[in-house]
Coordinates of C-alpha atoms in Angstrom, one line a residue:
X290 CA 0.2 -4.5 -9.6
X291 CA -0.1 -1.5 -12.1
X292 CA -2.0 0.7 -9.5
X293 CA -0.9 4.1 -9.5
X294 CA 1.8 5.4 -7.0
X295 CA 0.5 8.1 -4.6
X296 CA 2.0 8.4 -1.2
X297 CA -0.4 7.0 1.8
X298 CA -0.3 10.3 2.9
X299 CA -2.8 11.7 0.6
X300 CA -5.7 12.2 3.3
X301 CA -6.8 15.5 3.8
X302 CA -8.8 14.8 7.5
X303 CA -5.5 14.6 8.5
X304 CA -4.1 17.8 10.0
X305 CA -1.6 19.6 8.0
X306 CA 1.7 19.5 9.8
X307 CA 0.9 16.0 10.4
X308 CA 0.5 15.3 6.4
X309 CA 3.9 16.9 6.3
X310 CA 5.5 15.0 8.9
X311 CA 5.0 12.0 7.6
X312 CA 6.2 12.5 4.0
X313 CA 9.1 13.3 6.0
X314 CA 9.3 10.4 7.7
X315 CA 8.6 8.6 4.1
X316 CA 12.0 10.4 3.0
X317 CA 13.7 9.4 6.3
X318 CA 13.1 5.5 6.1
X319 CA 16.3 4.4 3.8
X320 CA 18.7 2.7 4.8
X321 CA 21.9 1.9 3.9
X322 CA 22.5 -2.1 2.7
X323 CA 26.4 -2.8 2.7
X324 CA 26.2 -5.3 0.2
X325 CA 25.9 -2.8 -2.2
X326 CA 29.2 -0.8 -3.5
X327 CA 28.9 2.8 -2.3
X328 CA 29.6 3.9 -5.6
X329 CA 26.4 2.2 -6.6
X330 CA 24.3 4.8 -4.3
X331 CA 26.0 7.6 -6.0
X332 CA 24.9 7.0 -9.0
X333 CA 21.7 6.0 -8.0
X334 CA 21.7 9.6 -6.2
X335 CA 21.7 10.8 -9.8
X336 CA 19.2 9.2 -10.8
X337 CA 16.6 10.3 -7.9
X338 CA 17.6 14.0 -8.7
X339 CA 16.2 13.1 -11.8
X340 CA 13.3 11.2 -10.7
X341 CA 12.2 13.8 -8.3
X342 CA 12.4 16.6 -11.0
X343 CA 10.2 14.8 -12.6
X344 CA 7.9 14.7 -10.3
X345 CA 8.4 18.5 -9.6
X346 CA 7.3 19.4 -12.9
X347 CA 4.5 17.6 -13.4
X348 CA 3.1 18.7 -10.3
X349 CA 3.3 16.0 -7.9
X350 CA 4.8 17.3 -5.4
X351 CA 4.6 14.7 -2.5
X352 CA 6.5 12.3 -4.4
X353 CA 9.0 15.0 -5.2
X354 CA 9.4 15.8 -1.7
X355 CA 10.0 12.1 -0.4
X356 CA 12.4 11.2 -3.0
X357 CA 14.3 14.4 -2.4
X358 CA 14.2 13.9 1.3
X359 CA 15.6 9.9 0.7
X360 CA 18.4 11.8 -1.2
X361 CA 19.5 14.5 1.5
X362 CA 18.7 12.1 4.4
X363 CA 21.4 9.6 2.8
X364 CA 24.0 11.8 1.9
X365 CA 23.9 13.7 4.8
X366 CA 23.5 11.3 7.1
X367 CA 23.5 7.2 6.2
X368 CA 25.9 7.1 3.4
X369 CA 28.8 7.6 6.4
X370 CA 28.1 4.2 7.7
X371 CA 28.5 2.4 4.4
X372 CA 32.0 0.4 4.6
X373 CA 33.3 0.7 1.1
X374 CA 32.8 4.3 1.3
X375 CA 36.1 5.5 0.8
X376 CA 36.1 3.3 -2.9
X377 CA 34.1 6.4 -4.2
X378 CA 36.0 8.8 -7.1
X379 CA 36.8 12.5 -5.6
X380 CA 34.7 13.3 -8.6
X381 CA 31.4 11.7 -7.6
X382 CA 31.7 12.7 -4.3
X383 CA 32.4 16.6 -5.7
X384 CA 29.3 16.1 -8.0
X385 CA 27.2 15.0 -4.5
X386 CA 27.7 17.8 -3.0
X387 CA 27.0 20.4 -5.7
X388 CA 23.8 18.0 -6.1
X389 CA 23.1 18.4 -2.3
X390 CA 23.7 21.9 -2.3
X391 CA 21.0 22.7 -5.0
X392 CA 18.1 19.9 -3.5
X393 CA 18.0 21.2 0.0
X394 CA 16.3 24.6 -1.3
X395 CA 14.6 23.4 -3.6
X396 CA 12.9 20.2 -1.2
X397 CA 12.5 23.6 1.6
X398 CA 10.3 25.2 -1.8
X399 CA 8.1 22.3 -2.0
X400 CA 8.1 21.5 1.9
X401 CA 6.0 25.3 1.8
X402 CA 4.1 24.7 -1.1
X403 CA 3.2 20.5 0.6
X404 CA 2.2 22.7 3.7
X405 CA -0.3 25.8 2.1
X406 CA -1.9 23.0 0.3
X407 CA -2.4 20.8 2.7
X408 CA -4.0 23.5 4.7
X409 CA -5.9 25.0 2.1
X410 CA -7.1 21.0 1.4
X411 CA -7.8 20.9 5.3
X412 CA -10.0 23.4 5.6
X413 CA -12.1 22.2 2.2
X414 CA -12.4 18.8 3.7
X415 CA -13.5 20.2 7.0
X416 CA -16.3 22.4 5.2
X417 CA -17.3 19.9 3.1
X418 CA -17.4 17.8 6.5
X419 CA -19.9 20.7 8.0
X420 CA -22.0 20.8 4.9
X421 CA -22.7 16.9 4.9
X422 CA -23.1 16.6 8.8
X423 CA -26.0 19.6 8.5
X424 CA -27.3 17.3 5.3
X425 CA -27.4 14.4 7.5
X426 CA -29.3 16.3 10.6
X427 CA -32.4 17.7 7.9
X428 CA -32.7 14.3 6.8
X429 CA -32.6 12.8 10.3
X430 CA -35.2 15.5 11.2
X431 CA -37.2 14.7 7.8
X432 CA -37.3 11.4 8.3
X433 CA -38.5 11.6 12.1
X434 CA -41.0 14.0 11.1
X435 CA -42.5 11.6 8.0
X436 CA -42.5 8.7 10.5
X437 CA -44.4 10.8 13.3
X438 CA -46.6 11.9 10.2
X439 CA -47.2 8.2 9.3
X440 CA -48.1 6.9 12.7
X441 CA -50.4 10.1 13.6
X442 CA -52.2 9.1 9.8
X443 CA -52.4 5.5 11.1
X444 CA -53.7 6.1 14.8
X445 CA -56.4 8.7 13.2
X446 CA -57.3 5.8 10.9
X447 CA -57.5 3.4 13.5
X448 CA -59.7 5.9 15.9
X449 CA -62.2 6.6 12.7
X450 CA -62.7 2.9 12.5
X451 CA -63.2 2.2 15.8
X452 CA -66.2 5.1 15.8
X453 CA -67.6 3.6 13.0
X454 CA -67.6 -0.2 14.2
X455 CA -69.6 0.9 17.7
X456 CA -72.4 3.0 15.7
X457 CA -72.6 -0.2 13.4
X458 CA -73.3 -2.7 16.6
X459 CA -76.8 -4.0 17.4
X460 CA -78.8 -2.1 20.7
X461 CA -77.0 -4.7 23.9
X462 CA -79.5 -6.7 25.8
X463 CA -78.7 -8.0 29.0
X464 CA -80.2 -11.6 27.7
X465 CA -77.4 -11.7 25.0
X466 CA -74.7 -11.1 28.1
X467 CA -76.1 -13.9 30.3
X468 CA -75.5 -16.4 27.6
X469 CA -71.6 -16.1 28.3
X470 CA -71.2 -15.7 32.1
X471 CA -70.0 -18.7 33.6
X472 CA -70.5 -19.2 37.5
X473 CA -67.7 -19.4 39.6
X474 CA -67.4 -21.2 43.0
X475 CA -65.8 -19.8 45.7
X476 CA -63.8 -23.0 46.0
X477 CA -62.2 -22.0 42.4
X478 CA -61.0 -19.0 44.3
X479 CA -57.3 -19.0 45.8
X480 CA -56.2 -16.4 48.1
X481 CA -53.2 -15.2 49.1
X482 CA -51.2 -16.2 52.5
X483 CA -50.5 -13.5 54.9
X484 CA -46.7 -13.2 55.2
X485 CA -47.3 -13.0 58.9
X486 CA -48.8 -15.9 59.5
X487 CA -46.3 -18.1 57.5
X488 CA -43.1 -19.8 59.0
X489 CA -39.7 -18.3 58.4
X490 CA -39.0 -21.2 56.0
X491 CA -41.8 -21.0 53.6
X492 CA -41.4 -17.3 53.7
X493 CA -38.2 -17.8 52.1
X494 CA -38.0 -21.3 50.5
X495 CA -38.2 -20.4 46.4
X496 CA -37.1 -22.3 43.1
X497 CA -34.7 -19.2 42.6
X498 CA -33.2 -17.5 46.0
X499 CA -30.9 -19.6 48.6
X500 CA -32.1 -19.3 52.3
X501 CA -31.3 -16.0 53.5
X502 CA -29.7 -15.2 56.8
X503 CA -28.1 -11.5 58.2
X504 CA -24.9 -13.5 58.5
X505 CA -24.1 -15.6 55.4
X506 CA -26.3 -12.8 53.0
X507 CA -26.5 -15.7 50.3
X508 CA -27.8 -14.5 46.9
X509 CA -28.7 -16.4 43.8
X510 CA -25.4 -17.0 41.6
X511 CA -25.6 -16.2 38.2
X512 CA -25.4 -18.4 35.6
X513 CA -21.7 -18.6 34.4
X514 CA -22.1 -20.9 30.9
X515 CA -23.3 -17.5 29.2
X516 CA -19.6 -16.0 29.9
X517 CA -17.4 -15.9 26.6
X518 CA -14.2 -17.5 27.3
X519 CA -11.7 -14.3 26.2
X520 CA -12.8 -10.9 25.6
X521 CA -12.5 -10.6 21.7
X522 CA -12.1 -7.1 20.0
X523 CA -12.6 -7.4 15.7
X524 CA -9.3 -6.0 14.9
X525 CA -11.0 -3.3 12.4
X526 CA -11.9 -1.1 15.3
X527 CA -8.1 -0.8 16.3
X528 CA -6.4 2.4 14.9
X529 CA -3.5 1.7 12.8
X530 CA -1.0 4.4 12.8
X531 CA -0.5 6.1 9.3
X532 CA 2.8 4.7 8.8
X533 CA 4.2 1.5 9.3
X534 CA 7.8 2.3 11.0
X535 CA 8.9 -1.7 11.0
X536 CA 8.6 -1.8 7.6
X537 CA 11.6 0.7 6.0
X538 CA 11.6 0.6 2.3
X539 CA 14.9 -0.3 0.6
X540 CA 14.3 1.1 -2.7
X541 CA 15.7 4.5 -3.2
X542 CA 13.8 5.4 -6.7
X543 CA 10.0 4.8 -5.5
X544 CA 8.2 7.6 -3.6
X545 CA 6.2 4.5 -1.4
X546 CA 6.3 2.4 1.2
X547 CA 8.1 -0.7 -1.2
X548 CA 5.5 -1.6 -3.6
X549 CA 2.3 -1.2 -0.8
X550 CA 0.3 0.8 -3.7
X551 CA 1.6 -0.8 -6.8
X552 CA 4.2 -0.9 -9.3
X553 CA 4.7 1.8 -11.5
X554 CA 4.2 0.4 -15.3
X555 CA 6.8 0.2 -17.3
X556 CA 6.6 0.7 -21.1
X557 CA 8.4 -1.4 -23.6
X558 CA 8.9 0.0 -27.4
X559 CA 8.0 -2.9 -29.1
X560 CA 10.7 -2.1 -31.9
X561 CA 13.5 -2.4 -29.3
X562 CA 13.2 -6.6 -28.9
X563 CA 13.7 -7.1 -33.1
X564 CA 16.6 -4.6 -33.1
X565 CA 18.6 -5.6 -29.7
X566 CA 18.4 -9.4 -31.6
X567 CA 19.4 -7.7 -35.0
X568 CA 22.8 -6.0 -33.3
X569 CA 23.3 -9.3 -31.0
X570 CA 23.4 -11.6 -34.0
X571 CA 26.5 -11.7 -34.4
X572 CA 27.6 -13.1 -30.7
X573 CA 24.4 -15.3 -30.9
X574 CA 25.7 -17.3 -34.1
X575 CA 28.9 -17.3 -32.2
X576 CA 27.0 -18.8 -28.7
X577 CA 27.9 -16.0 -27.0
X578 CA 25.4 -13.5 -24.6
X579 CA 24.9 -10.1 -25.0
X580 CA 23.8 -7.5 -23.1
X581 CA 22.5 -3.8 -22.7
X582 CA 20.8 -1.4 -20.2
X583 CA 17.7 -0.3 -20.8
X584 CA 16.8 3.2 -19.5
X585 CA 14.6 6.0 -20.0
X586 CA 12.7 8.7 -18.4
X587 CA 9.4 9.4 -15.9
X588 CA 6.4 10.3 -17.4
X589 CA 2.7 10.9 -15.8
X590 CA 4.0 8.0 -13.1
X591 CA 5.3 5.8 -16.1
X592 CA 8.5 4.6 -16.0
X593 CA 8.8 5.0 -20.3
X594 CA 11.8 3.1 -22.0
X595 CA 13.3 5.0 -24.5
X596 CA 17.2 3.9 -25.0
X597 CA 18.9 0.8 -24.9
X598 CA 22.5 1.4 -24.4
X599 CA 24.7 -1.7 -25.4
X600 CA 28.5 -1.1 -23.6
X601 CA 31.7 -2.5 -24.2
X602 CA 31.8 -6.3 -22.9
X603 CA 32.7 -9.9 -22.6
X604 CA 30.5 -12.7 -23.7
X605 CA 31.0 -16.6 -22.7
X606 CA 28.2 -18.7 -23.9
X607 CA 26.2 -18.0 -20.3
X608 CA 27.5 -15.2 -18.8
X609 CA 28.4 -11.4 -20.0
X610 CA 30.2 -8.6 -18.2
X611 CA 30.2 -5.0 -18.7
X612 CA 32.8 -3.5 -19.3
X613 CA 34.0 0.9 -19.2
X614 CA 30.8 1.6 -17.5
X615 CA 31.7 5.3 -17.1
X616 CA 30.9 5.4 -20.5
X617 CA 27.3 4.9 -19.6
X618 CA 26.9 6.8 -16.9
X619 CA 28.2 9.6 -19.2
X620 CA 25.8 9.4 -21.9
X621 CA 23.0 9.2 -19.1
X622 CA 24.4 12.2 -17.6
X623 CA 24.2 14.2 -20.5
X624 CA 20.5 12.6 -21.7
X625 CA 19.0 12.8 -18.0
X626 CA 18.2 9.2 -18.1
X627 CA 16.9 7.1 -15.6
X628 CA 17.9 3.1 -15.3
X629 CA 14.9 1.0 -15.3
X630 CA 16.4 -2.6 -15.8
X631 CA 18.2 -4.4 -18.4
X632 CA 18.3 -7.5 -21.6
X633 CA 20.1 -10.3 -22.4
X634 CA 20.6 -12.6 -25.0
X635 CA 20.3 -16.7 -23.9
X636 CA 21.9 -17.9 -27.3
X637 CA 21.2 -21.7 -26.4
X638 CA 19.4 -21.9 -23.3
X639 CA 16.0 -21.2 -22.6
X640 CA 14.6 -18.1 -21.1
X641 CA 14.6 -18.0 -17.3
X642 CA 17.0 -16.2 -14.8
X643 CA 19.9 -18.4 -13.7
X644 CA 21.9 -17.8 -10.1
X645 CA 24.2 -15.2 -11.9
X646 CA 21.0 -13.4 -13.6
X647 CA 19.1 -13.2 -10.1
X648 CA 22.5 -11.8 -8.2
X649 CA 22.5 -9.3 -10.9
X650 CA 19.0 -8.4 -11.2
X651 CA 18.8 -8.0 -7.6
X652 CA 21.3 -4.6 -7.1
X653 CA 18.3 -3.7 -10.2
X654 CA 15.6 -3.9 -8.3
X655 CA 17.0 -2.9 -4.9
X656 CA 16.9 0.2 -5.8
X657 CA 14.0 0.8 -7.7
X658 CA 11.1 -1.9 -7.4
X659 CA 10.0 -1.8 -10.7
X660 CA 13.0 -2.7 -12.1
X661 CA 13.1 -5.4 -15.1
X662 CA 15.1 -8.6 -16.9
X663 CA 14.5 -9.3 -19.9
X664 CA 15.8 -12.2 -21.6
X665 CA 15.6 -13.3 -25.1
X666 CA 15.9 -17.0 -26.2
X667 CA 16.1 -17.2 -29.6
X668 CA 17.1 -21.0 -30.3
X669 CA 13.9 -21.6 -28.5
X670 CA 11.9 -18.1 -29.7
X671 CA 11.2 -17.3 -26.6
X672 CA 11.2 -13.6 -24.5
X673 CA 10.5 -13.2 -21.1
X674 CA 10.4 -10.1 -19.0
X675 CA 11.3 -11.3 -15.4
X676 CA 11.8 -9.2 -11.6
X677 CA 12.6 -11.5 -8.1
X678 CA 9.2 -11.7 -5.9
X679 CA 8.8 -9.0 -3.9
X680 CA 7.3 -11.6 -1.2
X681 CA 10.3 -14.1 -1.0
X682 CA 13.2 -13.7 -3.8
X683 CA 14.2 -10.3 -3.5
X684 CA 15.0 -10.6 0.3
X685 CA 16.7 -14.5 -0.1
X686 CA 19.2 -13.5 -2.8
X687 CA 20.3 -10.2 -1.5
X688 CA 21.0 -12.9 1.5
X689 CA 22.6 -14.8 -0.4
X690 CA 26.2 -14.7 0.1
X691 CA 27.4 -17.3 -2.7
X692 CA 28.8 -15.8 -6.1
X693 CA 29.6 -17.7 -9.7
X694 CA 26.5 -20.2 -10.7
X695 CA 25.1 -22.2 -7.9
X696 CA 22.1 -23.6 -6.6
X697 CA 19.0 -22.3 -5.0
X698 CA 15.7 -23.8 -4.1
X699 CA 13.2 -23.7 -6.8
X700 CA 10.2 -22.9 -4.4
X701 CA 9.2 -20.8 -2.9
X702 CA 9.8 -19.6 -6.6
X703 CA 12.9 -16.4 -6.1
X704 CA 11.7 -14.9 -9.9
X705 CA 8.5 -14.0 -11.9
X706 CA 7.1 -12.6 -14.8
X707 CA 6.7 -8.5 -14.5
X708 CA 3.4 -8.0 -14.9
X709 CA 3.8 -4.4 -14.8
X710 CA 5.8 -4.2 -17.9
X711 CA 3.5 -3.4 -21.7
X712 CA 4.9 -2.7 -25.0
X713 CA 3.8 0.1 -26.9
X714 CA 3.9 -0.6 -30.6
X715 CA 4.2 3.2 -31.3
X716 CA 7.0 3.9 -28.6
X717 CA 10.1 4.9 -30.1
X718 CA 13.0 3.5 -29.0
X719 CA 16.7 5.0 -29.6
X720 CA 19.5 2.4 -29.7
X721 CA 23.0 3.3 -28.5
X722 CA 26.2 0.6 -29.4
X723 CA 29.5 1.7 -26.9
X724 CA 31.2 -1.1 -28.5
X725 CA 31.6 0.4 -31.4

């Protein structure tokens, strides 16, 4: 799961335009899920402009492109279909369009410098192509020439012998011959029958052929147990297009097809657990759950942790609520920050994700796959770092229409641990507390 993200595009056999038009299409496969508020997309929009910069500057280019391309392609175009549309501020839609206004150059920029590269990788591959094709025909030729070698070496060898065995044999003497000729009777000799003096029946009776006449022309039938039932063709040898259209990711902060190539790893401070328990105490002596957002910043493909921002809420002892969430997306404004998940305190329960936790996690890691719960048990010193399954939960509880804590089946199982989430004992980690 902690492969490295690089679009399936990255094959430079393929022809240049055709690289290009598929990153396109990459960028053009988002759609639009009503379930979540619009206002939710807009801020996510921030976040992708931040994701693909990232991307930009270090250089990788094609997953620039796609998450720029996902951002144009659903402001311009899909976000109009969404039904809570008109819920969205004036403001965030004024800060949209000045966002829109400065990706569509900059994604036209990269779109040039996708396509000399491509071209430029192209015509490399199709040299390097040449060169091993003309390798492969010398050592065709070699090898035909050392076999012809061998067998002229072994024919010669053969022909030497055989000179050498007939000067070697005794003088022949006719006495020696007549010891091995065995007389044969003329009765042991079987001739023939002349065609024309045989009857039209034995000309044509065999164990093989049918009686043949000019009017039925009856042949021998072939044997039919020998014929496979169904024409089989191994399914390798069938071309698969480049990009699977069916499959539309829903993820608006991932440069791939949903998590195809692997999830991006995200790193954990390891300083951050001990001091989001230290600045929860308080509410945990009390029973009562507390929260923050963990977020941070792309680096060389790793989504890296490095603030937990703890807002304004309400506690009960097994729910929590935000509360003045602009105040968030404020400071991540001003800090570039990217959301990659969030923590919560379980002050008497065990560590797991209840039907509240998986409803909330889920808008998480709808919209970026990578996305992580963590939830700290202290009572029972335990700390999990959880996501929904990619093959199963994800997809049931965004289905799911039922709100407040209720049932849902415990298999197929709808959560897991994140496998693709380390700590790093030298990360730092910079803790922000709104409520105060």
């Amino acid at each position: 799961m902690d492969r490295v993200h690089n679009p399936p595009t990255s094959n430079p056999s393929m022809e240049p335009n055709l690289r290009l038009k598929c990153l396109t299409q990459l960028g053009d496969s988002i759609e639009i899920d009503a379930t979540i508020p619009a206002r939710r997309y807009f801020r996510s929009g921030l976040e992708m402009i931040r994701m693909a910069n990232c991307y930009s500057e270090e250089g990788n280019f094609e997953s620039a492109f796609i998450i720029y391309m996902k951002f144009i392609v659903l402001f311009l175009e899909k976000i109009r279909n969404h039904p809570d549309l008109s819920s969205v501020s004036a403001v965030d839609r004024e800060v949209n369009k000045q966002k829109l206004k400065e990706v569509l150059p900059v994604a036209e920029k990269i779109k040039s410098k996708l396509l000399t590269r491509f071209t430029e990788e192209h015509e490399q591959y199709k040299r390097e192509a040449e060169q091993r094709r003309f390798l492969e025909e010398k050592a065709r030729r070699e090898e035909i020439a050392r076999q012809e070698k061998e067998l002229a070496d072994k024919l010669s060898a053969l022909e030497l012998k055989g000179a050498t065995n007939y000067h070697k044999q005794p003088p022949y003497t006719a006495k020696q011959d007549s010891d091995f000729i065995v007389p044969i009777s003329p009765s042991d000799i079987s001739y023939p029958k002349d065609p024309d003096l045989l009857d039209e029946e034995e000309q044509y009776s065999t164990e093989d052929y049918d009686k043949i006449s000019p009017v039925t022309q009856k042949y021998p039938v072939p044997d039919r147990s020998l014929k496979p039932s169904k024409l089989e063709i191994p399914t390798s040898s069938i071309l698969k297009p480049n990009i699977d259209r069916s499959t539309k990711p829903l993820s608006l902060l991932s440069p791939s097809l949903h998590n195809q190539l692997g999830l991006r790893k995200v790193i954990i401070p390891s300083k951050l657990l001990s001091q989001f328990m230290s600045l929860a105490q308080k509410n945990t002596d009390q029973n009562i759950e507390t929260c923050g957002i963990l977020a941070g910043s792309l680096n060389k493909n790793q989504l890296q942790i490095t603030h937990l921002l703890v807002p304004k809420q309400n506690g009960t002892p097994d729910s929590c609520t935000t509360m003045s969430e602009e105040e968030i997306f404020d400071f991540q404004d001003q800090h570039d920050l990217i959301t990659f998940g969030w923590i919560h305190t379980h002050p008497s329960q065990t560590s797991f994700l209840s039907s509240v936790d998986l409803h909330t996690h889920c808008s998480y890691q709808r919209m970026m796959p990578e996305a992580i719960a963590i939830v700290c048990a202290p009572r029972y010193k335990e700390t999990g770092i959880y996501m929904l399954t990619t093959s199963y939960g994800l997809d049931f509880i965004a289905n799911c229409r039922s709100t407040g804590f209720h049932p849902h089946p415990s298999e197929p199982p709808l959560f897991t641990t994140a496998e693709h989430a380390m700590f790093d004992e030298l990360a730092p980690i910079n803790v922000v507390d709104l409520r105060r």
